[in-house]
Each structure stands twice: as C-alpha cells, then as structure tokens.
PDB file of C-alpha atoms in Angstrom:
ATOM      1  CA  MET A   1     -12.127 117.923 -13.775  1.00  0.00           C
ATOM      2  CA  ALA A   2     -10.693 115.682 -11.047  1.00  0.00           C
ATOM      3  CA  ASP A   3     -11.925 118.014  -8.315  1.00  0.00           C
ATOM      4  CA  ALA A   4     -15.544 117.314  -9.173  1.00  0.00           C
ATOM      5  CA  SER A   5     -15.416 113.542  -9.414  1.00  0.00           C
ATOM      6  CA  GLY A   6     -14.155 112.210  -6.095  1.00  0.00           C
ATOM      7  CA  PRO A   7     -15.027 111.826  -2.429  1.00  0.00           C
ATOM      8  CA  LEU A   8     -13.260 114.943  -1.145  1.00  0.00           C
ATOM      9  CA  SER A   9     -15.185 118.192  -0.835  1.00  0.00           C
ATOM     10  CA  ILE A  10     -14.218 121.373  -2.647  1.00  0.00           C
ATOM     11  CA  GLU A  11     -13.378 122.837   0.785  1.00  0.00           C
ATOM     12  CA  ALA A  12     -11.012 119.953   1.575  1.00  0.00           C
ATOM     13  CA  LEU A  13      -9.327 120.308  -1.807  1.00  0.00           C
ATOM     14  CA  GLY A  14      -8.913 124.043  -1.282  1.00  0.00           C
ATOM     15  CA  PHE A  15      -7.363 123.482   2.139  1.00  0.00           C
ATOM     16  CA  TYR A  16      -4.913 120.986   0.628  1.00  0.00           C
ATOM     17  CA  ARG A  17      -3.913 123.331  -2.189  1.00  0.00           C
ATOM     18  CA  THR A  18      -3.180 126.119   0.304  1.00  0.00           C
ATOM     19  CA  ASN A  19      -1.592 124.167   3.139  1.00  0.00           C
ATOM     20  CA  GLY A  20      -0.109 121.071   1.523  1.00  0.00           C
ATOM     21  CA  TYR A  21      -2.086 118.655   3.700  1.00  0.00           C
ATOM     22  CA  VAL A  22      -5.660 117.917   4.688  1.00  0.00           C
ATOM     23  CA  VAL A  23      -7.240 115.907   7.493  1.00  0.00           C
ATOM     24  CA  VAL A  24     -10.207 113.642   6.791  1.00  0.00           C
ATOM     25  CA  GLU A  25     -11.524 112.374  10.114  1.00  0.00           C
ATOM     26  CA  ASN A  26     -13.193 108.945  10.423  1.00  0.00           C
ATOM     27  CA  PHE A  27     -12.373 108.067   6.816  1.00  0.00           C
ATOM     28  CA  LEU A  28     -12.522 104.329   7.482  1.00  0.00           C
ATOM     29  CA  THR A  29     -15.626 102.464   8.576  1.00  0.00           C
ATOM     30  CA  PRO A  30     -15.299 100.560  11.890  1.00  0.00           C
ATOM     31  CA  ALA A  31     -15.024  97.311   9.905  1.00  0.00           C
ATOM     32  CA  GLU A  32     -12.287  98.725   7.652  1.00  0.00           C
ATOM     33  CA  LEU A  33     -10.368 100.015  10.671  1.00  0.00           C
ATOM     34  CA  ALA A  34     -10.591  96.648  12.436  1.00  0.00           C
ATOM     35  CA  ASP A  35      -9.437  94.864   9.280  1.00  0.00           C
ATOM     36  CA  ILE A  36      -6.326  96.954   8.626  1.00  0.00           C
ATOM     37  CA  SER A  37      -5.431  97.139  12.328  1.00  0.00           C
ATOM     38  CA  ALA A  38      -5.489  93.350  12.578  1.00  0.00           C
ATOM     39  CA  ALA A  39      -3.431  93.086   9.388  1.00  0.00           C
ATOM     40  CA  VAL A  40      -0.732  95.442  10.693  1.00  0.00           C
ATOM     41  CA  ASP A  41      -0.579  93.611  14.019  1.00  0.00           C
ATOM     42  CA  ASP A  42      -0.224  90.325  12.150  1.00  0.00           C
ATOM     43  CA  ALA A  43       2.497  91.728   9.872  1.00  0.00           C
ATOM     44  CA  TYR A  44       4.500  92.959  12.879  1.00  0.00           C
ATOM     45  CA  ALA A  45       4.321  89.525  14.460  1.00  0.00           C
ATOM     46  CA  LYS A  46       6.154  88.155  11.392  1.00  0.00           C
ATOM     47  CA  HIS A  47       9.562  88.681   9.851  1.00  0.00           C
ATOM     48  CA  TYR A  48      10.017  89.408   6.155  1.00  0.00           C
ATOM     49  CA  SER A  49      13.031  89.765   3.883  1.00  0.00           C
ATOM     50  CA  TYR A  50      14.944  93.053   3.885  1.00  0.00           C
ATOM     51  CA  GLU A  51      13.111  94.608   0.947  1.00  0.00           C
ATOM     52  CA  HIS A  52       9.944  94.526   3.081  1.00  0.00           C
ATOM     53  CA  ASP A  53      11.157  94.564   6.681  1.00  0.00           C
ATOM     54  CA  ASN A  54      13.521  97.214   8.063  1.00  0.00           C
ATOM     55  CA  VAL A  55      12.955  96.418  11.735  1.00  0.00           C
ATOM     56  CA  GLY A  56      16.310  95.906  13.434  1.00  0.00           C
ATOM     57  CA  ALA A  57      18.346  97.103  10.454  1.00  0.00           C
ATOM     58  CA  ASN A  58      19.090 100.549  11.879  1.00  0.00           C
ATOM     59  CA  PRO A  59      18.800 101.174  15.643  1.00  0.00           C
ATOM     60  CA  ALA A  60      18.683 104.944  15.099  1.00  0.00           C
ATOM     61  CA  TYR A  61      15.587 104.547  12.918  1.00  0.00           C
ATOM     62  CA  ASP A  62      14.043 102.014  15.277  1.00  0.00           C
ATOM     63  CA  ALA A  63      14.284 104.579  18.076  1.00  0.00           C
ATOM     64  CA  VAL A  64      12.048 106.831  15.968  1.00  0.00           C
ATOM     65  CA  PHE A  65       9.766 104.211  14.413  1.00  0.00           C
ATOM     66  CA  LEU A  66       9.617 100.622  13.218  1.00  0.00           C
ATOM     67  CA  GLN A  67       8.821 100.295   9.535  1.00  0.00           C
ATOM     68  CA  LYS A  68       7.876  97.650   6.999  1.00  0.00           C
ATOM     69  CA  VAL A  69       7.325  98.471   3.345  1.00  0.00           C
ATOM     70  CA  ASN A  70       5.528  97.125   0.280  1.00  0.00           C
ATOM     71  CA  LEU A  71       3.651  94.630   2.402  1.00  0.00           C
ATOM     72  CA  TRP A  72       0.932  94.607  -0.281  1.00  0.00           C
ATOM     73  CA  GLN A  73       3.201  92.163  -2.082  1.00  0.00           C
ATOM     74  CA  VAL A  74       3.293  89.646   0.780  1.00  0.00           C
ATOM     75  CA  HIS A  75       0.240  90.229   3.020  1.00  0.00           C
ATOM     76  CA  GLU A  76      -3.337  90.035   1.739  1.00  0.00           C
ATOM     77  CA  GLY A  77      -4.780  92.111   4.595  1.00  0.00           C
ATOM     78  CA  ILE A  78      -2.365  94.970   3.907  1.00  0.00           C
ATOM     79  CA  ARG A  79      -3.051  94.640   0.189  1.00  0.00           C
ATOM     80  CA  ARG A  80      -6.775  95.279   0.752  1.00  0.00           C
ATOM     81  CA  HIS A  81      -6.011  98.667   2.296  1.00  0.00           C
ATOM     82  CA  THR A  82      -3.203  99.598  -0.117  1.00  0.00           C
ATOM     83  CA  PHE A  83      -5.572  99.029  -3.037  1.00  0.00           C
ATOM     84  CA  SER A  84      -8.536 100.793  -1.425  1.00  0.00           C
ATOM     85  CA  PRO A  85     -10.587 102.372  -4.238  1.00  0.00           C
ATOM     86  CA  LYS A  86     -11.728 105.080  -1.817  1.00  0.00           C
ATOM     87  CA  LEU A  87      -8.151 106.115  -0.974  1.00  0.00           C
ATOM     88  CA  ALA A  88      -7.147 105.994  -4.636  1.00  0.00           C
ATOM     89  CA  ALA A  89     -10.067 108.228  -5.627  1.00  0.00           C
ATOM     90  CA  CYS A  90      -8.860 110.840  -3.141  1.00  0.00           C
ATOM     91  CA  ALA A  91      -5.311 110.588  -4.512  1.00  0.00           C
ATOM     92  CA  ARG A  92      -6.566 111.156  -8.055  1.00  0.00           C
ATOM     93  CA  GLN A  93      -8.501 114.220  -6.899  1.00  0.00           C
ATOM     94  CA  LEU A  94      -5.599 115.722  -4.977  1.00  0.00           C
ATOM     95  CA  LEU A  95      -3.062 115.056  -7.733  1.00  0.00           C
ATOM     96  CA  GLU A  96      -5.554 116.111 -10.422  1.00  0.00           C
ATOM     97  CA  ALA A  97      -4.566 112.950 -12.258  1.00  0.00           C
ATOM     98  CA  GLY A  98      -6.636 110.628 -14.382  1.00  0.00           C
ATOM     99  CA  ALA A  99      -4.716 107.639 -13.009  1.00  0.00           C
ATOM    100  CA  VAL A 100      -2.367 107.074 -10.077  1.00  0.00           C
ATOM    101  CA  ARG A 101       0.095 104.341  -9.189  1.00  0.00           C
ATOM    102  CA  ILE A 102       1.156 102.888  -5.869  1.00  0.00           C
ATOM    103  CA  TRP A 103       4.642 104.203  -5.182  1.00  0.00           C
ATOM    104  CA  HIS A 104       4.807 102.012  -2.086  1.00  0.00           C
ATOM    105  CA  ASP A 105       3.007 101.278   1.130  1.00  0.00           C
ATOM    106  CA  GLN A 106       4.581 101.617   4.548  1.00  0.00           C
ATOM    107  CA  THR A 107       3.606 100.671   8.072  1.00  0.00           C
ATOM    108  CA  LEU A 108       5.065 102.816  10.850  1.00  0.00           C
ATOM    109  CA  VAL A 109       4.845 101.762  14.482  1.00  0.00           C
ATOM    110  CA  LYS A 110       5.959 104.126  17.220  1.00  0.00           C
ATOM    111  CA  GLU A 111       6.922 102.099  20.258  1.00  0.00           C
ATOM    112  CA  PRO A 112       6.340 103.533  23.754  1.00  0.00           C
ATOM    113  CA  ASN A 113       8.822 106.312  24.556  1.00  0.00           C
ATOM    114  CA  SER A 114      10.035 106.539  20.958  1.00  0.00           C
ATOM    115  CA  LEU A 115      11.656 109.716  19.631  1.00  0.00           C
ATOM    116  CA  PRO A 116      10.002 112.408  17.511  1.00  0.00           C
ATOM    117  CA  THR A 117       9.998 111.967  13.740  1.00  0.00           C
ATOM    118  CA  PRO A 118      12.193 114.781  12.346  1.00  0.00           C
ATOM    119  CA  PHE A 119      10.585 117.294  10.019  1.00  0.00           C
ATOM    120  CA  HIS A 120      11.319 116.455   6.406  1.00  0.00           C
ATOM    121  CA  GLN A 121       9.959 116.441   2.880  1.00  0.00           C
ATOM    122  CA  ASP A 122       9.343 113.057   1.264  1.00  0.00           C
ATOM    123  CA  LEU A 123      10.367 113.899  -2.292  1.00  0.00           C
ATOM    124  CA  PRO A 124      14.123 114.390  -1.707  1.00  0.00           C
ATOM    125  CA  TYR A 125      14.331 110.677  -0.809  1.00  0.00           C
ATOM    126  CA  TRP A 126      12.275 109.532  -3.786  1.00  0.00           C
ATOM    127  CA  PRO A 127      13.658 108.973  -7.324  1.00  0.00           C
ATOM    128  CA  MET A 128      11.111 111.076  -9.198  1.00  0.00           C
ATOM    129  CA  ILE A 129      11.569 113.972 -11.600  1.00  0.00           C
ATOM    130  CA  GLU A 130       8.102 115.406 -11.034  1.00  0.00           C
ATOM    131  CA  ASP A 131       6.550 116.411  -7.716  1.00  0.00           C
ATOM    132  CA  THR A 132       3.315 114.578  -8.573  1.00  0.00           C
ATOM    133  CA  ALA A 133       3.251 112.358  -5.493  1.00  0.00           C
ATOM    134  CA  LEU A 134       1.460 112.360  -2.169  1.00  0.00           C
ATOM    135  CA  THR A 135       0.936 110.357   0.996  1.00  0.00           C
ATOM    136  CA  ALA A 136      -2.189 108.981   2.665  1.00  0.00           C
ATOM    137  CA  TRP A 137      -1.378 108.512   6.375  1.00  0.00           C
ATOM    138  CA  THR A 138      -4.010 106.422   8.182  1.00  0.00           C
ATOM    139  CA  ALA A 139      -4.199 106.476  11.980  1.00  0.00           C
ATOM    140  CA  LEU A 140      -4.906 103.044  13.451  1.00  0.00           C
ATOM    141  CA  ASP A 141      -5.006 104.445  16.989  1.00  0.00           C
ATOM    142  CA  ASP A 142      -6.345 107.689  18.406  1.00  0.00           C
ATOM    143  CA  VAL A 143      -3.391 110.084  18.146  1.00  0.00           C
ATOM    144  CA  ASP A 144      -2.545 113.354  19.829  1.00  0.00           C
ATOM    145  CA  GLU A 145       0.665 115.161  20.779  1.00  0.00           C
ATOM    146  CA  ARG A 146       1.406 112.655  23.559  1.00  0.00           C
ATOM    147  CA  ASN A 147       1.507 109.580  21.332  1.00  0.00           C
ATOM    148  CA  SER A 148       2.958 110.981  18.111  1.00  0.00           C
ATOM    149  CA  CYS A 149       0.396 112.762  15.989  1.00  0.00           C
ATOM    150  CA  MET A 150       1.473 114.210  12.669  1.00  0.00           C
ATOM    151  CA  GLN A 151       2.645 117.814  12.422  1.00  0.00           C
ATOM    152  CA  TYR A 152       2.896 120.003   9.323  1.00  0.00           C
ATOM    153  CA  ILE A 153       4.400 123.300   8.183  1.00  0.00           C
ATOM    154  CA  PRO A 154       1.462 124.809   6.254  1.00  0.00           C
ATOM    155  CA  GLY A 155       2.349 126.080   2.807  1.00  0.00           C
ATOM    156  CA  SER A 156       5.802 124.467   2.755  1.00  0.00           C
ATOM    157  CA  GLN A 157       4.883 122.481  -0.367  1.00  0.00           C
ATOM    158  CA  THR A 158       5.553 125.707  -2.300  1.00  0.00           C
ATOM    159  CA  TRP A 159       9.199 125.953  -1.188  1.00  0.00           C
ATOM    160  CA  GLY A 160      10.552 123.504  -3.749  1.00  0.00           C
ATOM    161  CA  ARG A 161      12.664 120.391  -3.292  1.00  0.00           C
ATOM    162  CA  LEU A 162      15.150 120.961  -0.468  1.00  0.00           C
ATOM    163  CA  PRO A 163      17.909 118.720   0.949  1.00  0.00           C
ATOM    164  CA  GLY A 164      16.887 115.565   2.774  1.00  0.00           C
ATOM    165  CA  VAL A 165      17.232 115.341   6.539  1.00  0.00           C
ATOM    166  CA  ASP A 166      19.398 112.770   8.323  1.00  0.00           C
ATOM    167  CA  PHE A 167      17.024 111.037  10.730  1.00  0.00           C
ATOM    168  CA  SER A 168      19.967 110.032  12.935  1.00  0.00           C
ATOM    169  CA  SER A 169      21.087 113.639  13.510  1.00  0.00           C
ATOM    170  CA  PRO A 170      18.296 115.791  12.113  1.00  0.00           C
ATOM    171  CA  GLN A 171      18.384 119.465  11.331  1.00  0.00           C
ATOM    172  CA  GLY A 172      15.496 121.777  12.076  1.00  0.00           C
ATOM    173  CA  VAL A 173      13.344 123.036   9.221  1.00  0.00           C
ATOM    174  CA  ALA A 174      14.735 126.553   9.683  1.00  0.00           C
ATOM    175  CA  GLU A 175      18.248 125.173   9.089  1.00  0.00           C
ATOM    176  CA  VAL A 176      17.193 123.348   5.932  1.00  0.00           C
ATOM    177  CA  ALA A 177      15.160 126.318   4.659  1.00  0.00           C
ATOM    178  CA  PRO A 178      16.612 129.425   6.395  1.00  0.00           C
ATOM    179  CA  GLU A 179      14.824 131.792   4.021  1.00  0.00           C
ATOM    180  CA  HIS A 180      11.540 130.435   5.408  1.00  0.00           C
ATOM    181  CA  ALA A 181      12.526 130.478   9.092  1.00  0.00           C
ATOM    182  CA  ALA A 182       9.655 132.783  10.050  1.00  0.00           C
ATOM    183  CA  GLU A 183       7.160 130.359   8.495  1.00  0.00           C
ATOM    184  CA  CYS A 184       8.455 127.260  10.306  1.00  0.00           C
ATOM    185  CA  VAL A 185       5.577 127.040  12.759  1.00  0.00           C
ATOM    186  CA  PRO A 186       4.285 123.455  12.996  1.00  0.00           C
ATOM    187  CA  VAL A 187       0.589 122.665  13.214  1.00  0.00           C
ATOM    188  CA  SER A 188      -0.421 119.428  14.932  1.00  0.00           C
ATOM    189  CA  ALA A 189      -2.991 117.078  13.426  1.00  0.00           C
ATOM    190  CA  PRO A 190      -4.513 115.007  16.264  1.00  0.00           C
ATOM    191  CA  VAL A 191      -7.103 112.586  14.881  1.00  0.00           C
ATOM    192  CA  PRO A 192      -9.242 109.659  15.993  1.00  0.00           C
ATOM    193  CA  ALA A 193      -8.402 106.170  14.788  1.00  0.00           C
ATOM    194  CA  GLY A 194      -9.646 105.543  11.260  1.00  0.00           C
ATOM    195  CA  SER A 195      -8.825 109.061  10.072  1.00  0.00           C
ATOM    196  CA  VAL A 196      -6.556 109.814   7.123  1.00  0.00           C
ATOM    197  CA  VAL A 197      -4.211 112.757   6.649  1.00  0.00           C
ATOM    198  CA  PHE A 198      -3.136 113.417   3.065  1.00  0.00           C
ATOM    199  CA  HIS A 199       0.013 115.431   2.414  1.00  0.00           C
ATOM    200  CA  HIS A 200       1.972 116.611  -0.610  1.00  0.00           C
ATOM    201  CA  SER A 201       5.413 115.093  -1.223  1.00  0.00           C
ATOM    202  CA  LEU A 202       7.031 118.518  -0.674  1.00  0.00           C
ATOM    203  CA  THR A 203       5.191 119.410   2.532  1.00  0.00           C
ATOM    204  CA  PHE A 204       7.465 119.477   5.572  1.00  0.00           C
ATOM    205  CA  HIS A 205       6.047 117.108   8.154  1.00  0.00           C
ATOM    206  CA  GLY A 206       7.096 115.236  11.259  1.00  0.00           C
ATOM    207  CA  ALA A 207       5.535 113.669  14.322  1.00  0.00           C
ATOM    208  CA  THR A 208       5.805 114.202  18.039  1.00  0.00           C
ATOM    209  CA  ALA A 209       7.443 111.692  20.357  1.00  0.00           C
ATOM    210  CA  ASN A 210       5.379 108.859  21.785  1.00  0.00           C
ATOM    211  CA  VAL A 211       5.639 109.488  25.520  1.00  0.00           C
ATOM    212  CA  THR A 212       2.871 107.018  26.386  1.00  0.00           C
ATOM    213  CA  GLU A 213       3.141 103.338  27.295  1.00  0.00           C
ATOM    214  CA  ARG A 214       1.272 102.095  24.221  1.00  0.00           C
ATOM    215  CA  ARG A 215       2.167 101.626  20.583  1.00  0.00           C
ATOM    216  CA  ARG A 216       1.044 104.113  17.967  1.00  0.00           C
ATOM    217  CA  ARG A 217       0.328 102.419  14.641  1.00  0.00           C
ATOM    218  CA  ALA A 218      -0.045 104.043  11.241  1.00  0.00           C
ATOM    219  CA  MET A 219      -0.653 102.627   7.781  1.00  0.00           C
ATOM    220  CA  ILE A 220       0.643 104.688   4.894  1.00  0.00           C
ATOM    221  CA  VAL A 221       0.136 104.526   1.143  1.00  0.00           C
ATOM    222  CA  HIS A 222       2.284 106.689  -1.127  1.00  0.00           C
ATOM    223  CA  TYR A 223       0.872 107.489  -4.564  1.00  0.00           C
ATOM    224  CA  MET A 224       2.310 109.006  -7.728  1.00  0.00           C
ATOM    225  CA  ALA A 225       0.547 110.243 -10.839  1.00  0.00           C
ATOM    226  CA  ASP A 226       0.734 107.888 -13.800  1.00  0.00           C
ATOM    227  CA  GLY A 227       3.484 109.190 -16.091  1.00  0.00           C
ATOM    228  CA  THR A 228       5.902 110.117 -13.285  1.00  0.00           C
ATOM    229  CA  ARG A 229       9.499 109.653 -14.463  1.00  0.00           C
ATOM    230  CA  PHE A 230      12.626 108.218 -12.833  1.00  0.00           C
ATOM    231  CA  ASN A 231      15.362 110.754 -11.999  1.00  0.00           C
ATOM    232  CA  GLY A 232      18.262 108.311 -11.663  1.00  0.00           C
ATOM    233  CA  GLN A 233      18.582 108.780  -7.917  1.00  0.00           C
ATOM    234  CA  GLU A 234      19.813 105.861  -5.838  1.00  0.00           C
ATOM    235  CA  HIS A 235      16.918 104.158  -4.107  1.00  0.00           C
ATOM    236  CA  ILE A 236      15.942 100.633  -3.192  1.00  0.00           C
ATOM    237  CA  VAL A 237      13.947 100.408  -6.432  1.00  0.00           C
ATOM    238  CA  SER A 238      16.837 101.624  -8.582  1.00  0.00           C
ATOM    239  CA  LYS A 239      19.124  98.976  -7.100  1.00  0.00           C
ATOM    240  CA  ILE A 240      17.021  96.237  -8.672  1.00  0.00           C
ATOM    241  CA  MET A 241      15.864  97.991 -11.839  1.00  0.00           C
ATOM    242  CA  LEU A 242      17.776  98.716 -15.044  1.00  0.00           C
ATOM    243  CA  MET A 243      16.306 102.175 -15.471  1.00  0.00           C
ATOM    244  CA  LYS A 244      17.666 105.344 -17.033  1.00  0.00           C
ATOM    245  CA  PRO A 245      16.866 108.937 -15.988  1.00  0.00           C
ATOM    246  CA  GLY A 246      13.694 110.010 -17.733  1.00  0.00           C
ATOM    247  CA  ASP A 247      12.218 106.511 -17.957  1.00  0.00           C
ATOM    248  CA  PRO A 248       8.557 106.318 -16.873  1.00  0.00           C
ATOM    249  CA  MET A 249       7.945 104.533 -13.583  1.00  0.00           C
ATOM    250  CA  ASP A 250       5.272 102.331 -15.073  1.00  0.00           C
ATOM    251  CA  ASP A 251       6.241  98.748 -14.265  1.00  0.00           C
ATOM    252  CA  ASP A 252       2.905  97.349 -13.090  1.00  0.00           C
ATOM    253  CA  ALA A 253       4.617  94.623 -11.079  1.00  0.00           C
ATOM    254  CA  ILE A 254       6.324  97.238  -8.893  1.00  0.00           C
ATOM    255  CA  TRP A 255       4.151 100.350  -9.150  1.00  0.00           C
ATOM    256  CA  PRO A 256       0.655  99.096 -10.003  1.00  0.00           C
ATOM    257  CA  LEU A 257      -2.182 101.316 -11.149  1.00  0.00           C
ATOM    258  CA  THR A 258      -4.868 101.751  -8.531  1.00  0.00           C
ATOM    259  CA  PRO A 259      -8.450 100.578  -8.942  1.00  0.00           C
TER     260      PRO A 259
END
C-alpha cells in the first residue's frame, strides 16, 4: 500500500486525508534549500517566452504575485527540484498512486506590499476529469501571516469541484460555497524556509498579503496520478495539444513521470 512505502508518517497521511493539506517542516536540507533558492533568484533575473513567464502579462495578477511556470523545461536548477525523488515519493503516498506525473511547476514571488492570494481550489482551473492531483508548496523564505503564509479551509477537499474564483475581483469562499459558510474558517500555515505544505487539488487555499519590505518566494510542483484524463477544458496545454475529452494526459514531453 502506498501509505507504507514513502517518507510521510501515518500521522501526516491521516492529517492530510482529514484536512486536505499537511505541513512538513524543514523538508529540504540546507544545501537543497540554498540550491533551489539560488535557482529561483536566477530565473527571476531572466525573461522567458510567454508559456513560461507571466510576469508583466496581467497587472492584476502581478499585484498578487509574480509567476513563472514549467521552468523545469528551461532551467536546470529548477529542474533538479521539480524532479526531486523525495517530493515525488510524498506525492505517490498522498495520491495513493503507483506512479505520478508532473502537471507543471510554478514559482510564485510575492513582492513587498503585495495583495492577498484569494481563496480558491486548484482543480477548477485544470483540465482534468479526475481529482487525482495535488500541490507541493515549498517555502524558500520563513513565512508567517505578515509576509504571506499559506492558509487553508480544513476539510474543504470534500466539497467537490466548485466554480473558479476571479483573482482580479475575488469572491469569498462563503459566496462560492454558501452551504459551507459555517465551515469557512481559514487556518494559517506559517513555516520556516525549506518546509513543504502539500494540499489536495480541491482544498480551498489562499495566502495572506505581504506587508513586509522583503520578497516572499515559493517553489511549487503540481502532480497528477498517472492515468489522469483530459476533460476538454480550455487551458494553456489544450491550446497546443490536439487532445479529445477522455484522452490520457500521458505525453512524457509535457507531463513526465517522476523518478
């Protein structure tokens, strides 16, 4: 069984199943943290084509965070973290999957005095039939409520796939899921640099504003279980792929299997 063959404890797995997220503090070694931090800094000092670099494309998004995606394809330092066997082993455990694929990686930088990240589920934006996907969010700086730590609505992964939220004019979780209004109590996840927070693709999550004078950097890897199928939804990947609803998302050049 996947639960018995990975780095996460039975207690951590149980917490994830109940709450839809789990914090693993100090997941990275100091050397691993220094390596990925330097890689993200280097990537943000460069400009990439639109399919990798969204900085400057949407001022409303930039006011919340700066993001670059699928940098594993163009930056060797990012690739080392995206293909971390240790992260992948956790993803296999949490998804109870024999094999997982990289859906995409994502770097998110909160500039000083940036806005909060609205609460949302990931899956409504993703072109997947199944809900067999999750996120590994790695803190590259110490984070708390002053510089944009993650926040979660425990148990919200059981509410099903709800409408996506417009980041430019976001709704509150209680507006998106009024039948769960009494449960919409966020829990903050402050962590030291090098920690990872895993969350389910249906878990409502957001992040506080960065009211400090320093950047807050995060490195994210999104995983999906091997065998996940395309739902036909418009997405950056579906704009370049000739795929039909129900097709497996198994193109190794785009969604590679993890080590």
